[in-house]
Amino acid sequence: MKKIGVIFLLLGLYATYSCWVYTAGTSCNIVMTEAAKEGKLLWQINNCQSCHQLYGLGGYMGPDLTLITTTKRGGEKYTKGMLLNGGTRMPNFHFSPDEADAIIAYLSYVGNTAITITK
Ligand code: HEC
């Protein structure tokens, strides 16, 4: 009878641990602004994901853009310049400054919701 008790105790601990592992860190208090929603739509319409990754997922022709607006390497001004002019292989989408700002708002939302060890 004692063995059964130990088994149920272990099962209970396993279930508790599983619940904790699968729910910890899944809530997010960062709300997507209207501008960021517009930027997300532009991101989807222009299929940026075919060349770029967000959170490590996407195409591999261009760099991962998860932290492009939130780290020193990129930043908002640099990103805006790239969006308005394109690059050597990055297409010029002829965005208006407002559209570029909306995409930057979306990329900032992405950057702020990313879990990283280096920011
Ligand atoms: C055809 C592939 C392609 C598509 C589609 C594309 N990009 Fe790019 N992008 C690139 C490449 C390649 C680079 C690297 C710079 C270069 O070679 O021009 C780049 C660079 C960038 C950069 C600068 C990143 C850095 O680390 O320097 C930003 C920001 C960017 N792209 C945003 C976007 C957005 C937003 C879209 C959608 C509207 C988009 N890209 C669509 C290929 C693409």
JSON list of C-alpha atoms and ligand atoms in Angstrom, two decimals:
[
{"chain": "A", "resi": 1, "resn": "MET", "atom": "CA", "xyz": [0.00, 0.00, 0.00]},
{"chain": "A", "resi": 2, "resn": "LYS", "atom": "CA", "xyz": [2.88, 2.36, 0.72]},
{"chain": "A", "resi": 3, "resn": "LYS", "atom": "CA", "xyz": [4.18, 1.93, -2.83]},
{"chain": "A", "resi": 4, "resn": "ILE", "atom": "CA", "xyz": [0.85, 3.13, -4.29]},
{"chain": "A", "resi": 5, "resn": "GLY", "atom": "CA", "xyz": [1.05, 6.22, -2.08]},
{"chain": "A", "resi": 6, "resn": "VAL", "atom": "CA", "xyz": [4.54, 7.00, -3.37]},
{"chain": "A", "resi": 7, "resn": "ILE", "atom": "CA", "xyz": [3.40, 6.53, -6.97]},
{"chain": "A", "resi": 8, "resn": "PHE", "atom": "CA", "xyz": [0.44, 8.91, -6.48]},
{"chain": "A", "resi": 9, "resn": "LEU", "atom": "CA", "xyz": [2.70, 11.42, -4.77]},
{"chain": "A", "resi": 10, "resn": "LEU", "atom": "CA", "xyz": [5.13, 11.32, -7.70]},
{"chain": "A", "resi": 11, "resn": "LEU", "atom": "CA", "xyz": [2.26, 11.60, -10.22]},
{"chain": "A", "resi": 12, "resn": "GLY", "atom": "CA", "xyz": [0.88, 14.59, -8.32]},
{"chain": "A", "resi": 13, "resn": "LEU", "atom": "CA", "xyz": [4.28, 16.28, -8.27]},
{"chain": "A", "resi": 14, "resn": "TYR", "atom": "CA", "xyz": [4.74, 15.55, -11.98]},
{"chain": "A", "resi": 15, "resn": "ALA", "atom": "CA", "xyz": [1.33, 17.08, -12.82]},
{"chain": "A", "resi": 16, "resn": "THR", "atom": "CA", "xyz": [2.04, 20.18, -10.71]},
{"chain": "A", "resi": 17, "resn": "TYR", "atom": "CA", "xyz": [5.49, 20.61, -12.24]},
{"chain": "A", "resi": 18, "resn": "SER", "atom": "CA", "xyz": [4.08, 20.20, -15.79]},
{"chain": "A", "resi": 19, "resn": "CYS", "atom": "CA", "xyz": [1.40, 22.85, -15.14]},
{"chain": "A", "resi": 20, "resn": "TRP", "atom": "CA", "xyz": [4.02, 25.23, -13.82]},
{"chain": "A", "resi": 21, "resn": "VAL", "atom": "CA", "xyz": [6.44, 24.66, -16.72]},
{"chain": "A", "resi": 22, "resn": "TYR", "atom": "CA", "xyz": [3.76, 25.12, -19.40]},
{"chain": "A", "resi": 23, "resn": "THR", "atom": "CA", "xyz": [2.15, 28.23, -17.89]},
{"chain": "A", "resi": 24, "resn": "ALA", "atom": "CA", "xyz": [5.11, 30.17, -16.47]},
{"chain": "A", "resi": 25, "resn": "GLY", "atom": "CA", "xyz": [6.07, 33.14, -18.64]},
{"chain": "A", "resi": 26, "resn": "THR", "atom": "CA", "xyz": [3.13, 32.81, -21.03]},
{"chain": "A", "resi": 27, "resn": "SER", "atom": "CA", "xyz": [1.29, 35.95, -19.90]},
{"chain": "A", "resi": 28, "resn": "CYS", "atom": "CA", "xyz": [2.26, 39.32, -21.36]},
{"chain": "A", "resi": 29, "resn": "ASN", "atom": "CA", "xyz": [1.12, 42.76, -20.17]},
{"chain": "A", "resi": 30, "resn": "ILE", "atom": "CA", "xyz": [2.44, 44.62, -23.21]},
{"chain": "A", "resi": 31, "resn": "VAL", "atom": "CA", "xyz": [-0.52, 45.81, -25.28]},
{"chain": "A", "resi": 32, "resn": "MET", "atom": "CA", "xyz": [-0.27, 46.24, -29.04]},
{"chain": "A", "resi": 33, "resn": "THR", "atom": "CA", "xyz": [-1.00, 49.86, -30.02]},
{"chain": "A", "resi": 34, "resn": "GLU", "atom": "CA", "xyz": [-3.16, 50.81, -33.02]},
{"chain": "A", "resi": 35, "resn": "ALA", "atom": "CA", "xyz": [-0.02, 51.88, -34.92]},
{"chain": "A", "resi": 36, "resn": "ALA", "atom": "CA", "xyz": [1.61, 48.52, -34.16]},
{"chain": "A", "resi": 37, "resn": "LYS", "atom": "CA", "xyz": [-1.51, 46.70, -35.44]},
{"chain": "A", "resi": 38, "resn": "GLU", "atom": "CA", "xyz": [-1.30, 48.71, -38.66]},
{"chain": "A", "resi": 39, "resn": "GLY", "atom": "CA", "xyz": [2.40, 47.85, -38.90]},
{"chain": "A", "resi": 40, "resn": "LYS", "atom": "CA", "xyz": [1.63, 44.17, -38.39]},
{"chain": "A", "resi": 41, "resn": "LEU", "atom": "CA", "xyz": [-0.81, 44.31, -41.30]},
{"chain": "A", "resi": 42, "resn": "LEU", "atom": "CA", "xyz": [1.82, 45.97, -43.51]},
{"chain": "A", "resi": 43, "resn": "TRP", "atom": "CA", "xyz": [4.30, 43.30, -42.40]},
{"chain": "A", "resi": 44, "resn": "GLN", "atom": "CA", "xyz": [1.86, 40.59, -43.48]},
{"chain": "A", "resi": 45, "resn": "ILE", "atom": "CA", "xyz": [0.69, 42.23, -46.74]},
{"chain": "A", "resi": 46, "resn": "ASN", "atom": "CA", "xyz": [4.29, 42.74, -47.91]},
{"chain": "A", "resi": 47, "resn": "ASN", "atom": "CA", "xyz": [5.36, 39.27, -46.79]},
{"chain": "A", "resi": 48, "resn": "CYS", "atom": "CA", "xyz": [8.42, 40.50, -44.89]},
{"chain": "A", "resi": 49, "resn": "GLN", "atom": "CA", "xyz": [8.50, 37.10, -43.14]},
{"chain": "A", "resi": 50, "resn": "SER", "atom": "CA", "xyz": [9.56, 35.40, -46.40]},
{"chain": "A", "resi": 51, "resn": "CYS", "atom": "CA", "xyz": [13.02, 36.96, -45.98]},
{"chain": "A", "resi": 52, "resn": "HIS", "atom": "CA", "xyz": [13.14, 37.90, -42.28]},
{"chain": "A", "resi": 53, "resn": "GLN", "atom": "CA", "xyz": [12.66, 36.06, -39.01]},
{"chain": "A", "resi": 54, "resn": "LEU", "atom": "CA", "xyz": [10.75, 37.25, -35.95]},
{"chain": "A", "resi": 55, "resn": "TYR", "atom": "CA", "xyz": [11.42, 35.37, -32.71]},
{"chain": "A", "resi": 56, "resn": "GLY", "atom": "CA", "xyz": [13.76, 33.20, -34.81]},
{"chain": "A", "resi": 57, "resn": "LEU", "atom": "CA", "xyz": [11.06, 32.02, -37.26]},
{"chain": "A", "resi": 58, "resn": "GLY", "atom": "CA", "xyz": [10.84, 33.01, -40.92]},
{"chain": "A", "resi": 59, "resn": "GLY", "atom": "CA", "xyz": [12.97, 33.31, -44.06]},
{"chain": "A", "resi": 60, "resn": "TYR", "atom": "CA", "xyz": [16.75, 33.44, -44.06]},
{"chain": "A", "resi": 61, "resn": "MET", "atom": "CA", "xyz": [17.61, 35.84, -46.88]},
{"chain": "A", "resi": 62, "resn": "GLY", "atom": "CA", "xyz": [17.54, 38.85, -44.54]},
{"chain": "A", "resi": 63, "resn": "PRO", "atom": "CA", "xyz": [18.52, 39.16, -40.87]},
{"chain": "A", "resi": 64, "resn": "ASP", "atom": "CA", "xyz": [16.31, 38.40, -37.84]},
{"chain": "A", "resi": 65, "resn": "LEU", "atom": "CA", "xyz": [14.42, 41.61, -37.00]},
{"chain": "A", "resi": 66, "resn": "THR", "atom": "CA", "xyz": [13.16, 40.70, -33.50]},
{"chain": "A", "resi": 67, "resn": "LEU", "atom": "CA", "xyz": [15.43, 43.21, -31.76]},
{"chain": "A", "resi": 68, "resn": "ILE", "atom": "CA", "xyz": [16.12, 45.60, -34.65]},
{"chain": "A", "resi": 69, "resn": "THR", "atom": "CA", "xyz": [14.45, 48.65, -33.05]},
{"chain": "A", "resi": 70, "resn": "THR", "atom": "CA", "xyz": [15.24, 47.88, -29.42]},
{"chain": "A", "resi": 71, "resn": "THR", "atom": "CA", "xyz": [19.02, 47.31, -29.57]},
{"chain": "A", "resi": 72, "resn": "LYS", "atom": "CA", "xyz": [21.92, 49.64, -30.28]},
{"chain": "A", "resi": 73, "resn": "ARG", "atom": "CA", "xyz": [22.87, 47.76, -33.45]},
{"chain": "A", "resi": 74, "resn": "GLY", "atom": "CA", "xyz": [19.70, 48.95, -35.18]},
{"chain": "A", "resi": 75, "resn": "GLY", "atom": "CA", "xyz": [17.42, 51.49, -33.57]},
{"chain": "A", "resi": 76, "resn": "GLU", "atom": "CA", "xyz": [14.37, 53.33, -34.90]},
{"chain": "A", "resi": 77, "resn": "LYS", "atom": "CA", "xyz": [16.23, 55.83, -37.12]},
{"chain": "A", "resi": 78, "resn": "TYR", "atom": "CA", "xyz": [18.28, 53.12, -38.80]},
{"chain": "A", "resi": 79, "resn": "THR", "atom": "CA", "xyz": [15.17, 50.96, -39.34]},
{"chain": "A", "resi": 80, "resn": "LYS", "atom": "CA", "xyz": [13.26, 53.90, -40.80]},
{"chain": "A", "resi": 81, "resn": "GLY", "atom": "CA", "xyz": [16.11, 54.62, -43.21]},
{"chain": "A", "resi": 82, "resn": "MET", "atom": "CA", "xyz": [16.07, 51.00, -44.36]},
{"chain": "A", "resi": 83, "resn": "LEU", "atom": "CA", "xyz": [12.27, 51.00, -44.77]},
{"chain": "A", "resi": 84, "resn": "LEU", "atom": "CA", "xyz": [12.20, 54.24, -46.78]},
{"chain": "A", "resi": 85, "resn": "ASN", "atom": "CA", "xyz": [15.16, 53.47, -49.05]},
{"chain": "A", "resi": 86, "resn": "GLY", "atom": "CA", "xyz": [15.67, 49.69, -49.13]},
{"chain": "A", "resi": 87, "resn": "GLY", "atom": "CA", "xyz": [19.16, 48.15, -49.12]},
{"chain": "A", "resi": 88, "resn": "THR", "atom": "CA", "xyz": [21.43, 46.40, -51.58]},
{"chain": "A", "resi": 89, "resn": "ARG", "atom": "CA", "xyz": [19.26, 43.24, -51.49]},
{"chain": "A", "resi": 90, "resn": "MET", "atom": "CA", "xyz": [16.40, 44.54, -49.32]},
{"chain": "A", "resi": 91, "resn": "PRO", "atom": "CA", "xyz": [13.63, 45.75, -51.68]},
{"chain": "A", "resi": 92, "resn": "ASN", "atom": "CA", "xyz": [12.42, 49.37, -51.56]},
{"chain": "A", "resi": 93, "resn": "PHE", "atom": "CA", "xyz": [8.70, 49.11, -50.81]},
{"chain": "A", "resi": 94, "resn": "HIS", "atom": "CA", "xyz": [8.15, 52.90, -51.26]},
{"chain": "A", "resi": 95, "resn": "PHE", "atom": "CA", "xyz": [6.50, 53.21, -47.83]},
{"chain": "A", "resi": 96, "resn": "SER", "atom": "CA", "xyz": [5.21, 56.60, -46.72]},
{"chain": "A", "resi": 97, "resn": "PRO", "atom": "CA", "xyz": [6.85, 57.92, -43.50]},
{"chain": "A", "resi": 98, "resn": "ASP", "atom": "CA", "xyz": [3.64, 57.07, -41.60]},
{"chain": "A", "resi": 99, "resn": "GLU", "atom": "CA", "xyz": [3.68, 53.49, -42.88]},
{"chain": "A", "resi": 100, "resn": "ALA", "atom": "CA", "xyz": [7.36, 53.17, -41.91]},
{"chain": "A", "resi": 101, "resn": "ASP", "atom": "CA", "xyz": [6.50, 54.46, -38.41]},
{"chain": "A", "resi": 102, "resn": "ALA", "atom": "CA", "xyz": [3.71, 51.88, -38.12]},
{"chain": "A", "resi": 103, "resn": "ILE", "atom": "CA", "xyz": [6.10, 49.04, -39.06]},
{"chain": "A", "resi": 104, "resn": "ILE", "atom": "CA", "xyz": [8.61, 50.38, -36.52]},
{"chain": "A", "resi": 105, "resn": "ALA", "atom": "CA", "xyz": [5.86, 50.39, -33.86]},
{"chain": "A", "resi": 106, "resn": "TYR", "atom": "CA", "xyz": [5.15, 46.74, -34.70]},
{"chain": "A", "resi": 107, "resn": "LEU", "atom": "CA", "xyz": [8.83, 45.78, -34.63]},
{"chain": "A", "resi": 108, "resn": "SER", "atom": "CA", "xyz": [9.19, 47.58, -31.27]},
{"chain": "A", "resi": 109, "resn": "TYR", "atom": "CA", "xyz": [6.25, 45.58, -29.92]},
{"chain": "A", "resi": 110, "resn": "VAL", "atom": "CA", "xyz": [7.98, 42.41, -31.12]},
{"chain": "A", "resi": 111, "resn": "GLY", "atom": "CA", "xyz": [11.28, 43.48, -29.54]},
{"chain": "A", "resi": 112, "resn": "ASN", "atom": "CA", "xyz": [9.64, 44.33, -26.23]},
{"chain": "A", "resi": 113, "resn": "THR", "atom": "CA", "xyz": [7.81, 41.00, -26.05]},
{"chain": "A", "resi": 114, "resn": "ALA", "atom": "CA", "xyz": [10.89, 38.91, -26.90]},
{"chain": "A", "resi": 115, "resn": "ILE", "atom": "CA", "xyz": [12.52, 37.01, -24.07]},
{"chain": "A", "resi": 116, "resn": "THR", "atom": "CA", "xyz": [16.27, 37.35, -24.44]},
{"chain": "A", "resi": 117, "resn": "ILE", "atom": "CA", "xyz": [19.34, 37.02, -22.34]},
{"chain": "A", "resi": 118, "resn": "THR", "atom": "CA", "xyz": [21.09, 39.94, -24.07]},
{"chain": "A", "resi": 119, "resn": "LYS", "atom": "CA", "xyz": [19.23, 43.14, -24.99]},
{"chain": "B", "resi": 1, "resn": "HEC", "atom": "C1", "xyz": [13.38, 39.73, -50.84]},
{"chain": "B", "resi": 1, "resn": "HEC", "atom": "C2", "xyz": [13.73, 39.59, -49.45]},
{"chain": "B", "resi": 1, "resn": "HEC", "atom": "C3", "xyz": [13.32, 40.68, -48.50]},
{"chain": "B", "resi": 1, "resn": "HEC", "atom": "C4", "xyz": [12.05, 41.10, -48.19]},
{"chain": "B", "resi": 1, "resn": "HEC", "atom": "C5", "xyz": [10.73, 40.64, -48.82]},
{"chain": "B", "resi": 1, "resn": "HEC", "atom": "C6", "xyz": [12.18, 42.07, -47.15]},
{"chain": "B", "resi": 1, "resn": "HEC", "atom": "N1", "xyz": [13.50, 42.24, -46.81]},
{"chain": "B", "resi": 1, "resn": "HEC", "atom": "FE1", "xyz": [14.24, 43.44, -45.36]},
{"chain": "B", "resi": 1, "resn": "HEC", "atom": "N2", "xyz": [16.13, 42.89, -45.85]},
{"chain": "B", "resi": 1, "resn": "HEC", "atom": "C7", "xyz": [16.47, 41.94, -46.78]},
{"chain": "B", "resi": 1, "resn": "HEC", "atom": "C8", "xyz": [17.92, 41.78, -46.80]},
{"chain": "B", "resi": 1, "resn": "HEC", "atom": "C9", "xyz": [18.70, 40.82, -47.69]},
{"chain": "B", "resi": 1, "resn": "HEC", "atom": "C10", "xyz": [18.44, 42.66, -45.83]},
{"chain": "B", "resi": 1, "resn": "HEC", "atom": "C11", "xyz": [19.93, 42.90, -45.44]},
{"chain": "B", "resi": 1, "resn": "HEC", "atom": "C12", "xyz": [20.40, 44.21, -46.01]},
{"chain": "B", "resi": 1, "resn": "HEC", "atom": "C13", "xyz": [20.59, 44.15, -47.50]},
{"chain": "B", "resi": 1, "resn": "HEC", "atom": "O1", "xyz": [21.30, 43.24, -47.99]},
{"chain": "B", "resi": 1, "resn": "HEC", "atom": "O2", "xyz": [20.01, 44.99, -48.21]},
{"chain": "B", "resi": 1, "resn": "HEC", "atom": "C14", "xyz": [17.29, 43.34, -45.24]},
{"chain": "B", "resi": 1, "resn": "HEC", "atom": "C15", "xyz": [17.38, 44.27, -44.23]},
{"chain": "B", "resi": 1, "resn": "HEC", "atom": "C16", "xyz": [16.29, 44.80, -43.56]},
{"chain": "B", "resi": 1, "resn": "HEC", "atom": "C17", "xyz": [16.40, 45.67, -42.41]},
{"chain": "B", "resi": 1, "resn": "HEC", "atom": "C18", "xyz": [17.70, 46.11, -41.74]},
{"chain": "B", "resi": 1, "resn": "HEC", "atom": "C19", "xyz": [18.14, 44.94, -40.87]},
{"chain": "B", "resi": 1, "resn": "HEC", "atom": "C20", "xyz": [19.56, 44.99, -40.36]},
{"chain": "B", "resi": 1, "resn": "HEC", "atom": "O3", "xyz": [19.87, 44.18, -39.46]},
{"chain": "B", "resi": 1, "resn": "HEC", "atom": "O4", "xyz": [20.38, 45.77, -40.84]},
{"chain": "B", "resi": 1, "resn": "HEC", "atom": "C21", "xyz": [15.12, 45.98, -42.02]},
{"chain": "B", "resi": 1, "resn": "HEC", "atom": "C22", "xyz": [14.68, 46.84, -40.85]},
{"chain": "B", "resi": 1, "resn": "HEC", "atom": "C23", "xyz": [14.23, 45.30, -42.94]},
{"chain": "B", "resi": 1, "resn": "HEC", "atom": "N3", "xyz": [14.98, 44.60, -43.86]},
{"chain": "B", "resi": 1, "resn": "HEC", "atom": "C24", "xyz": [12.85, 45.37, -42.86]},
{"chain": "B", "resi": 1, "resn": "HEC", "atom": "C25", "xyz": [12.00, 44.73, -43.75]},
{"chain": "B", "resi": 1, "resn": "HEC", "atom": "C26", "xyz": [10.55, 44.85, -43.73]},
{"chain": "B", "resi": 1, "resn": "HEC", "atom": "C27", "xyz": [9.76, 45.63, -42.68]},
{"chain": "B", "resi": 1, "resn": "HEC", "atom": "C28", "xyz": [10.08, 44.15, -44.79]},
{"chain": "B", "resi": 1, "resn": "HEC", "atom": "C29", "xyz": [8.64, 44.03, -45.26]},
{"chain": "B", "resi": 1, "resn": "HEC", "atom": "C30", "xyz": [7.96, 45.26, -45.54]},
{"chain": "B", "resi": 1, "resn": "HEC", "atom": "C31", "xyz": [11.21, 43.55, -45.46]},
{"chain": "B", "resi": 1, "resn": "HEC", "atom": "N4", "xyz": [12.35, 43.93, -44.82]},
{"chain": "B", "resi": 1, "resn": "HEC", "atom": "C32", "xyz": [11.12, 42.72, -46.56]},
{"chain": "B", "resi": 1, "resn": "HEC", "atom": "C33", "xyz": [15.60, 41.24, -47.60]},
{"chain": "B", "resi": 1, "resn": "HEC", "atom": "C34", "xyz": [14.23, 41.40, -47.61]}
]
